[in-house]
């Protein structure tokens, strides 16, 4: 195995396509494909299933990816740790989150936080989960907020609540008369599919539609919920989605209903294990925990 082969594999897993990986590596897409083929030959197992021009990570790829991440990020992490030691007093709070959280939970938290730290610079990075993991492991951010991460080396996690996913449709859709939707109600519909940039994470959604997967159309694939809600607002599709972004699309041509059986996903905060818990960060975390119970998207305990 050569470094460039591993790099091509890592970026393809993180970005989802060889074209996007090529942009990150500043090489051509065919060059990335050749590196992946050479790596597969060296490893002796297949990393991607190639179907209709798309790449789907194999189970072996997901297992191999975890070890690649731990090894690949080692030097970057050491550099970030050294930088943090040099700069004991942070002048900026760096928060990463998914797009849905950035438009729902985060503004509520930030409004409260700014009452105590009005002059503090806060940088908010809206990223997919794979990039959030990378920034946590390299100590590039102070805190991540979003879907609960799997247990990973160098990352501390705290659960904040379960969110029930909802069925979303255009305001004129015939299913609007129903109070709840089941998988069999979607037969014949175009149903959005989530691009799994972190292998295996969306299994609950896949299993929910398993009984009708051959009777629905899944020709539109999305990687952010705001994109999904925008497509639904145009009348092109329906979907089972996280509930947070629905706030921004309520009254803009989108209706939501409960989906049965209920699908819950855990949400949480995460931060690098060796991060310095300064007062501002501690306050931000406590504010998150105080805001969550009042949000209707989270299950009441």
Short mmCIF file of N, CA and C in Angstrom, two decimals, residues 38-143:
data_model
loop_
_atom_site.label_atom_id
_atom_site.label_comp_id
_atom_site.label_asym_id
_atom_site.label_seq_id
_atom_site.Cartn_x
_atom_site.Cartn_y
_atom_site.Cartn_z
N UNK A 38 -5.68 0.02 -7.61
CA UNK A 38 -4.38 -0.51 -7.14
C UNK A 38 -4.46 -0.88 -5.67
N UNK A 39 -5.15 -0.06 -4.88
CA UNK A 39 -5.28 -0.34 -3.45
C UNK A 39 -6.08 -1.63 -3.23
N UNK A 40 -7.17 -1.80 -3.98
CA UNK A 40 -7.97 -3.03 -3.85
C UNK A 40 -7.14 -4.26 -4.19
N UNK A 41 -6.31 -4.14 -5.22
CA UNK A 41 -5.43 -5.27 -5.59
C UNK A 41 -4.44 -5.58 -4.48
N UNK A 42 -3.92 -4.53 -3.85
CA UNK A 42 -2.96 -4.71 -2.76
C UNK A 42 -3.62 -5.33 -1.53
N UNK A 43 -4.85 -4.90 -1.23
CA UNK A 43 -5.55 -5.38 -0.03
C UNK A 43 -6.10 -6.79 -0.19
N UNK A 44 -6.52 -7.10 -1.40
CA UNK A 44 -7.11 -8.41 -1.63
C UNK A 44 -8.60 -8.48 -1.37
N UNK A 45 -9.27 -7.32 -1.25
CA UNK A 45 -10.73 -7.30 -1.12
C UNK A 45 -11.27 -6.02 -1.76
N UNK A 46 -12.57 -6.06 -2.06
CA UNK A 46 -13.22 -4.95 -2.75
C UNK A 46 -13.62 -3.86 -1.78
N UNK A 47 -13.35 -2.62 -2.14
CA UNK A 47 -13.69 -1.48 -1.29
C UNK A 47 -15.02 -0.84 -1.68
N UNK A 48 -15.35 -0.90 -2.97
CA UNK A 48 -16.57 -0.25 -3.43
C UNK A 48 -17.31 -1.15 -4.41
N UNK A 49 -18.65 -1.18 -4.25
CA UNK A 49 -19.50 -1.77 -5.27
C UNK A 49 -19.81 -0.68 -6.28
N UNK A 50 -19.62 -0.96 -7.52
CA UNK A 50 -19.83 0.03 -8.57
C UNK A 50 -21.10 -0.31 -9.34
N UNK A 51 -22.13 0.52 -9.14
CA UNK A 51 -23.43 0.25 -9.78
C UNK A 51 -23.95 1.54 -10.41
N UNK A 52 -24.20 1.45 -11.71
CA UNK A 52 -24.78 2.56 -12.46
C UNK A 52 -24.01 3.86 -12.25
N UNK A 53 -22.69 3.76 -12.27
CA UNK A 53 -21.86 4.95 -12.18
C UNK A 53 -21.66 5.48 -10.78
N UNK A 54 -22.19 4.80 -9.74
CA UNK A 54 -22.05 5.27 -8.37
C UNK A 54 -21.22 4.27 -7.56
N UNK A 55 -20.56 4.78 -6.54
CA UNK A 55 -19.76 3.95 -5.65
C UNK A 55 -20.48 3.74 -4.33
N UNK A 56 -20.55 2.48 -3.90
CA UNK A 56 -21.17 2.15 -2.62
C UNK A 56 -20.13 1.40 -1.78
N UNK A 57 -19.72 1.97 -0.63
CA UNK A 57 -18.70 1.31 0.20
C UNK A 57 -19.16 -0.07 0.65
N UNK A 58 -18.25 -1.03 0.61
CA UNK A 58 -18.54 -2.37 1.12
C UNK A 58 -18.36 -2.38 2.63
N UNK A 59 -18.79 -3.47 3.27
CA UNK A 59 -18.58 -3.61 4.71
C UNK A 59 -17.10 -3.62 5.04
N UNK A 60 -16.30 -4.22 4.15
CA UNK A 60 -14.86 -4.25 4.37
C UNK A 60 -14.27 -2.84 4.31
N UNK A 61 -14.82 -2.02 3.41
CA UNK A 61 -14.35 -0.63 3.30
C UNK A 61 -14.64 0.15 4.58
N UNK A 62 -15.83 -0.05 5.14
CA UNK A 62 -16.20 0.66 6.37
C UNK A 62 -15.28 0.27 7.52
N UNK A 63 -14.95 -1.02 7.61
CA UNK A 63 -14.05 -1.49 8.67
C UNK A 63 -12.64 -0.94 8.47
N UNK A 64 -12.18 -0.96 7.24
CA UNK A 64 -10.84 -0.48 6.92
C UNK A 64 -10.74 1.03 7.14
N UNK A 65 -11.83 1.74 6.84
CA UNK A 65 -11.86 3.21 6.96
C UNK A 65 -11.61 3.67 8.39
N UNK A 66 -12.17 2.94 9.35
CA UNK A 66 -11.98 3.32 10.76
C UNK A 66 -10.50 3.34 11.14
N UNK A 67 -9.77 2.32 10.69
CA UNK A 67 -8.33 2.26 10.99
C UNK A 67 -7.55 3.31 10.22
N UNK A 68 -7.97 3.56 9.00
CA UNK A 68 -7.32 4.59 8.19
C UNK A 68 -7.44 5.95 8.88
N UNK A 69 -8.64 6.27 9.39
CA UNK A 69 -8.86 7.57 10.04
C UNK A 69 -7.95 7.73 11.26
N UNK A 70 -7.86 6.68 12.07
CA UNK A 70 -7.05 6.77 13.28
C UNK A 70 -5.57 7.01 12.95
N UNK A 71 -5.09 6.35 11.89
CA UNK A 71 -3.69 6.47 11.53
C UNK A 71 -3.40 7.75 10.75
N UNK A 72 -4.29 8.06 9.80
CA UNK A 72 -4.05 9.14 8.86
C UNK A 72 -4.00 10.50 9.54
N UNK A 73 -4.81 10.64 10.61
CA UNK A 73 -4.94 11.95 11.25
C UNK A 73 -3.94 12.19 12.38
N UNK A 74 -3.07 11.22 12.62
CA UNK A 74 -2.16 11.32 13.76
C UNK A 74 -1.29 12.55 13.75
N UNK A 75 -0.60 12.83 12.64
CA UNK A 75 0.31 13.97 12.58
C UNK A 75 -0.46 15.28 12.71
N UNK A 76 -1.61 15.38 11.99
CA UNK A 76 -2.43 16.59 12.07
C UNK A 76 -2.88 16.85 13.50
N UNK A 77 -3.23 15.78 14.19
CA UNK A 77 -3.71 15.94 15.56
C UNK A 77 -2.60 16.46 16.47
N UNK A 78 -1.39 15.93 16.31
CA UNK A 78 -0.27 16.39 17.13
C UNK A 78 0.00 17.88 16.89
N UNK A 79 -0.10 18.31 15.64
CA UNK A 79 0.13 19.72 15.34
C UNK A 79 -0.93 20.60 15.99
N UNK A 80 -2.19 20.13 15.97
CA UNK A 80 -3.27 20.91 16.57
C UNK A 80 -3.14 20.97 18.09
N UNK A 81 -2.72 19.85 18.70
CA UNK A 81 -2.52 19.83 20.15
C UNK A 81 -1.45 20.83 20.55
N UNK A 82 -0.35 20.85 19.79
CA UNK A 82 0.72 21.79 20.08
C UNK A 82 0.24 23.22 19.97
N UNK A 83 -0.59 23.50 18.97
CA UNK A 83 -1.14 24.84 18.79
C UNK A 83 -2.03 25.24 19.97
N UNK A 84 -2.81 24.30 20.47
CA UNK A 84 -3.68 24.60 21.61
C UNK A 84 -2.86 24.86 22.88
N UNK A 85 -1.76 24.14 23.04
CA UNK A 85 -0.91 24.34 24.21
C UNK A 85 -0.28 25.74 24.16
N UNK A 86 0.10 26.15 22.95
CA UNK A 86 0.70 27.47 22.80
C UNK A 86 -0.31 28.58 23.09
N UNK A 87 -1.56 28.33 22.76
CA UNK A 87 -2.59 29.35 22.90
C UNK A 87 -3.57 28.96 24.00
N UNK A 88 -3.18 29.19 25.23
CA UNK A 88 -3.95 28.74 26.38
C UNK A 88 -5.29 29.47 26.50
N UNK A 89 -5.35 30.71 26.06
CA UNK A 89 -6.57 31.50 26.21
C UNK A 89 -7.24 31.67 24.85
N UNK A 90 -8.26 30.92 24.55
CA UNK A 90 -8.89 31.01 23.23
C UNK A 90 -9.63 32.33 23.05
N UNK A 91 -9.49 32.91 21.88
CA UNK A 91 -10.19 34.16 21.57
C UNK A 91 -11.40 33.90 20.67
N UNK A 92 -11.60 32.64 20.34
CA UNK A 92 -12.67 32.29 19.39
C UNK A 92 -13.25 30.94 19.76
N UNK A 93 -14.55 30.82 19.64
CA UNK A 93 -15.23 29.54 19.87
C UNK A 93 -15.60 28.97 18.51
N UNK A 94 -15.09 27.78 18.21
CA UNK A 94 -15.33 27.16 16.90
C UNK A 94 -16.31 26.00 17.05
N UNK A 95 -17.46 26.14 16.42
CA UNK A 95 -18.54 25.15 16.52
C UNK A 95 -18.82 24.57 15.14
N UNK A 96 -18.92 23.26 15.07
CA UNK A 96 -19.33 22.59 13.83
C UNK A 96 -20.67 21.92 14.05
N UNK A 97 -21.52 21.94 13.04
CA UNK A 97 -22.83 21.30 13.16
C UNK A 97 -23.36 20.97 11.78
N UNK A 98 -24.41 20.16 11.75
CA UNK A 98 -25.08 19.86 10.49
C UNK A 98 -25.97 21.03 10.10
N UNK A 99 -26.40 21.09 8.84
CA UNK A 99 -27.17 22.23 8.35
C UNK A 99 -28.50 22.38 9.08
N UNK A 100 -29.14 21.28 9.44
CA UNK A 100 -30.42 21.37 10.13
C UNK A 100 -30.27 21.98 11.52
N UNK A 101 -29.23 21.57 12.24
CA UNK A 101 -28.99 22.11 13.58
C UNK A 101 -28.60 23.59 13.49
N UNK A 102 -27.90 23.97 12.43
CA UNK A 102 -27.47 25.36 12.28
C UNK A 102 -28.64 26.32 12.12
N UNK A 103 -29.79 25.81 11.69
CA UNK A 103 -30.96 26.69 11.46
C UNK A 103 -32.07 26.48 12.48
N UNK A 104 -31.79 25.71 13.53
CA UNK A 104 -32.84 25.45 14.53
C UNK A 104 -32.28 25.58 15.95
N UNK A 105 -31.56 24.59 16.41
CA UNK A 105 -31.02 24.60 17.77
C UNK A 105 -29.97 25.69 17.97
N UNK A 106 -29.05 25.81 17.04
CA UNK A 106 -27.90 26.69 17.26
C UNK A 106 -28.27 28.16 17.44
N UNK A 107 -29.17 28.74 16.66
CA UNK A 107 -29.52 30.15 16.91
C UNK A 107 -30.09 30.38 18.31
N UNK A 108 -30.86 29.42 18.81
CA UNK A 108 -31.42 29.56 20.16
C UNK A 108 -30.32 29.56 21.21
N UNK A 109 -29.35 28.66 21.02
CA UNK A 109 -28.23 28.56 21.97
C UNK A 109 -27.35 29.81 21.88
N UNK A 110 -27.06 30.23 20.67
CA UNK A 110 -26.17 31.37 20.48
C UNK A 110 -26.77 32.66 21.08
N UNK A 111 -28.09 32.80 20.95
CA UNK A 111 -28.75 33.99 21.50
C UNK A 111 -28.55 34.07 23.02
N UNK A 112 -28.67 32.94 23.70
CA UNK A 112 -28.45 32.91 25.15
C UNK A 112 -26.98 33.09 25.49
N UNK A 113 -26.11 32.42 24.74
CA UNK A 113 -24.67 32.47 25.01
C UNK A 113 -24.14 33.89 24.90
N UNK A 114 -24.63 34.64 23.92
CA UNK A 114 -24.14 36.00 23.68
C UNK A 114 -24.52 36.97 24.80
N UNK A 115 -25.47 36.60 25.63
CA UNK A 115 -25.80 37.44 26.79
C UNK A 115 -24.64 37.50 27.77
N UNK A 116 -23.84 36.42 27.80
CA UNK A 116 -22.73 36.34 28.74
C UNK A 116 -21.38 36.65 28.07
N UNK A 117 -21.30 36.40 26.75
CA UNK A 117 -20.05 36.64 26.02
C UNK A 117 -20.36 37.45 24.75
N UNK A 118 -20.80 38.69 24.91
CA UNK A 118 -21.25 39.48 23.76
C UNK A 118 -20.16 39.81 22.75
N UNK A 119 -18.92 39.91 23.20
CA UNK A 119 -17.83 40.31 22.30
C UNK A 119 -17.06 39.12 21.73
N UNK A 120 -17.37 37.93 22.19
CA UNK A 120 -16.62 36.75 21.76
C UNK A 120 -16.89 36.44 20.29
N UNK A 121 -15.83 36.09 19.59
CA UNK A 121 -15.98 35.66 18.20
C UNK A 121 -16.39 34.19 18.18
N UNK A 122 -17.46 33.89 17.46
CA UNK A 122 -17.94 32.52 17.33
C UNK A 122 -17.96 32.16 15.85
N UNK A 123 -17.25 31.12 15.48
CA UNK A 123 -17.25 30.64 14.10
C UNK A 123 -18.09 29.37 14.02
N UNK A 124 -19.06 29.37 13.12
CA UNK A 124 -19.95 28.23 12.95
C UNK A 124 -19.70 27.60 11.59
N UNK A 125 -19.31 26.34 11.61
CA UNK A 125 -19.03 25.60 10.38
C UNK A 125 -20.16 24.60 10.15
N UNK A 126 -20.83 24.72 9.02
CA UNK A 126 -21.90 23.79 8.68
C UNK A 126 -21.32 22.73 7.77
N UNK A 127 -21.26 21.49 8.28
CA UNK A 127 -20.52 20.43 7.60
C UNK A 127 -21.26 19.10 7.62
N UNK A 128 -20.96 18.21 6.67
CA UNK A 128 -21.47 16.83 6.77
C UNK A 128 -20.77 16.11 7.91
N UNK A 129 -21.37 15.01 8.36
CA UNK A 129 -20.85 14.32 9.54
C UNK A 129 -19.42 13.82 9.36
N UNK A 130 -19.07 13.36 8.16
CA UNK A 130 -17.72 12.84 7.94
C UNK A 130 -16.67 13.91 8.17
N UNK A 131 -16.95 15.15 7.74
CA UNK A 131 -15.98 16.23 7.93
C UNK A 131 -15.96 16.71 9.38
N UNK A 132 -17.11 16.63 10.05
CA UNK A 132 -17.13 16.97 11.47
C UNK A 132 -16.21 16.04 12.26
N UNK A 133 -16.28 14.76 11.95
CA UNK A 133 -15.41 13.78 12.62
C UNK A 133 -13.95 14.12 12.39
N UNK A 134 -13.60 14.47 11.16
CA UNK A 134 -12.22 14.79 10.84
C UNK A 134 -11.74 16.01 11.63
N UNK A 135 -12.58 17.03 11.73
CA UNK A 135 -12.18 18.24 12.45
C UNK A 135 -12.09 18.00 13.96
N UNK A 136 -12.93 17.12 14.48
CA UNK A 136 -12.81 16.77 15.89
C UNK A 136 -11.50 16.03 16.16
N UNK A 137 -11.17 15.08 15.31
CA UNK A 137 -9.99 14.27 15.53
C UNK A 137 -8.69 15.04 15.31
N UNK A 138 -8.77 16.14 14.59
CA UNK A 138 -7.58 16.96 14.38
C UNK A 138 -7.58 18.19 15.28
N UNK A 139 -8.54 18.26 16.23
CA UNK A 139 -8.62 19.39 17.16
C UNK A 139 -8.81 20.73 16.43
N UNK A 140 -9.49 20.71 15.31
CA UNK A 140 -9.70 21.93 14.53
C UNK A 140 -10.91 22.71 15.01
N UNK A 141 -11.74 22.10 15.85
CA UNK A 141 -12.93 22.77 16.38
C UNK A 141 -13.01 22.50 17.88
N UNK A 142 -13.80 23.34 18.56
CA UNK A 142 -14.00 23.17 20.00
C UNK A 142 -15.14 22.21 20.31
N UNK A 143 -16.18 22.23 19.46
CA UNK A 143 -17.40 21.49 19.78
C UNK A 143 -18.15 21.15 18.50
#
